[in-house]
């Protein structure tokens, strides 16, 4: 008898909600602080995005605390939409977001599966459902990032298989909220259009985050960082050239923020290598091997009105 | 000759002049010898008689277990005798055991007939064990080269295929030995088998001394047991088995019994270690040819495995049995009523179940041993174990093991079927908890108590055997303590 | 009767959460989880129908639970089991197998005794369910 009584007491203790919650301690112990600090430290600019993430983290932390006090029982809707131009850091932030959700216990594994329409939509009858399900299963326990999600919907084609993928996605986003978080990403205007023709998505997305274009200064800082990671450096003249390059590049077509910087630097390194090869006499030191010169930047066609690949009929570089 | 001088091998014609010479001078002590990859290496624990030098004793063991006799013979010179001589190459004092030494002896592969345990043992544990200059001699371990391992069939079925045949994965198998050991009629015996299997066990087992006696002739036992096995299988949808002991006075009788077991649809037959190595190898071959699992009861082994100073370590017997080709072999329980120190038992289990045994002195394993894809043996744990120890059993023995609860099934207050169910529920609950990442070794009693809430038979079992433990000092503990971590 | 094949059959039927726990253990060991179903649970019926391929690339067991539920929708009155394949050398076989769905009434098995010479008997086990054609065996 005594034993049965004890067991009952233990159970009550175990299920009774705690009386108070120390939010600051939760913040420290969950590891969320490190992720937010890391975000601040490592990502250039993006201040409105960072602000939104801080808010989201606070909301989730409070929600978790409410759960501990028995005030809420449901998993909040966590599906998100990231809008912005290419190269504005959406994928990078999605990675951090999945990590954040993992630390907070909202996803179990915290991995990111990044896909586009082709990964979800099949080419013949019966092809799409298994394909979409396969991707969803792979993303379970983590975050599914669908880039340019609006391509799933093609209003001009009634029999487009994208519709099938959309239906399965919606179903899983609703029924398996504990199992995965979906982030849709793409241009803001196209996303808006997508949502107006697919209201089901709009109602299931709880968090919208807009990614602004980077300023010229930010892009310069980003490119410096990219070079630094590969142990290269600009000369002072090259720095000036790079800043000019950024101005020009922004005005031209297919501008993709940070991604354009990466491409520009890749080509600059190619030119540097070529320059060293053709001009060097005698041994080269480490400084020479890791310096990007003014001419490595200025040789770009951006200074002459456009990239090689943009000009019709021009041979591929 | 000065007895204290470092023994040096005598060479040339002088080596073969008639008379008596020290073994160490005859070429059986070669401290610079580096064993070849194909050499068989034996590690002996030697206890020389007072006044006998350890090196000379080791050389004598090498000599007596290979080519030597007590005197020089000229006929050695007709052979490549340097190759055939076993070579003692290392002698170490045993830690904390004055007067005892570990002698490492290397044997050329050509000294042995391929695929014959009988031939191997006739040399290694032949005359040499009665050699007068030694007080005691124990074969501690052997390194069997891949070249030799590959000449044996190995376990007839192996753990993987056994599980596939039984359609049983992810948990230890459960068994029980029918009790009382002796005296039950065939009809009564089958009743125990039926109840235990229906209740949730995978196997029941004949005891080692159940063969064909006046109270129950073997055909009766087989017929009633297979009726019980088939009924239990139909009642549960599971593949069930009972180890029908086919041990008999002659090979012919054993084959006859094994064939009858096969005709009746048994998945497994059983033999005793006392039938001898050659008979075991024959039965292993028969088992492989007839899709039969082969269970070996190690009856008699304690006469030579238990004492630390003299005999053969069970780890060596285990290696021989893996070569010989049995599928099941008893290997200790750690927590039950029979001998078994945890560290030593781990060494045995590793020899049964691993593809490769790295040297592990703390588990009594002295050599790296490659098993060259020989099938794995399933260890059987039996003797004084019960459902209340399930967390310890899973912790010490792992998943690939047969847990045999004889008394712990049949002695259940509500009967055999209830006893079997208690064990199965306890086991599934413990495996569930382990897989769920719980600290089941420490939380074991709670896990069992929780499981007992929906299982009255388990509740009764835990109540009945709650105080049963067998805590005695082991007689066969390793000589080497685990190496302390440098960082700690 | 209750068919008691598999790693867990004597515990109360698993919730989806418990299936997740056990499947996750398999995945964390590097095993691929798979879902299979049958209407003939004969102990030697090795090849149940595969509900899709083994899930080699799913880090979270939610995928397995998802497929179990998909399979339940299509085969609610059959036996469904979750199994885990270990591809590592020396195993290359199943490491876990447990039933996660069973028919409401399990009719069990008939034991057929073919009487032979002497007192020998040859035993055959037959699923009562398989008296009827495939697909019409349960509810």
PDB file of C-alpha atoms in Angstrom, chain B residues 32 40 44 63 75 94 168 177 181 223 272 413 435 444 472 476:
ATOM      1  CA  UNK B  32      65.470 -13.355 -31.155  1.00  0.00           C
ATOM      2  CA  UNK B  40      50.568 -20.657 -34.656  1.00  0.00           C
ATOM      3  CA  UNK B  44      51.417 -21.097 -21.722  1.00  0.00           C
ATOM      4  CA  UNK B  63      60.224 -29.201 -27.399  1.00  0.00           C
ATOM      5  CA  UNK B  75      67.233 -38.879 -37.283  1.00  0.00           C
ATOM      6  CA  UNK B  94      53.203 -13.507 -14.284  1.00  0.00           C
ATOM      7  CA  UNK B 168      14.110 -13.147 -34.755  1.00  0.00           C
ATOM      8  CA  UNK B 177      16.529 -25.993 -19.915  1.00  0.00           C
ATOM      9  CA  UNK B 181      17.260 -32.815 -15.515  1.00  0.00           C
ATOM     10  CA  UNK B 223       8.528 -37.149 -30.856  1.00  0.00           C
ATOM     11  CA  UNK B 272      28.025 -32.292 -25.544  1.00  0.00           C
ATOM     12  CA  UNK B 413       4.782 -19.564  -9.011  1.00  0.00           C
ATOM     13  CA  UNK B 435      17.147   1.606 -27.649  1.00  0.00           C
ATOM     14  CA  UNK B 444      16.837  -1.406 -14.600  1.00  0.00           C
ATOM     15  CA  UNK B 472      31.476 -15.218  -5.053  1.00  0.00           C
ATOM     16  CA  UNK B 476      39.578 -17.290 -13.221  1.00  0.00           C
TER      17      UNK B 476
END
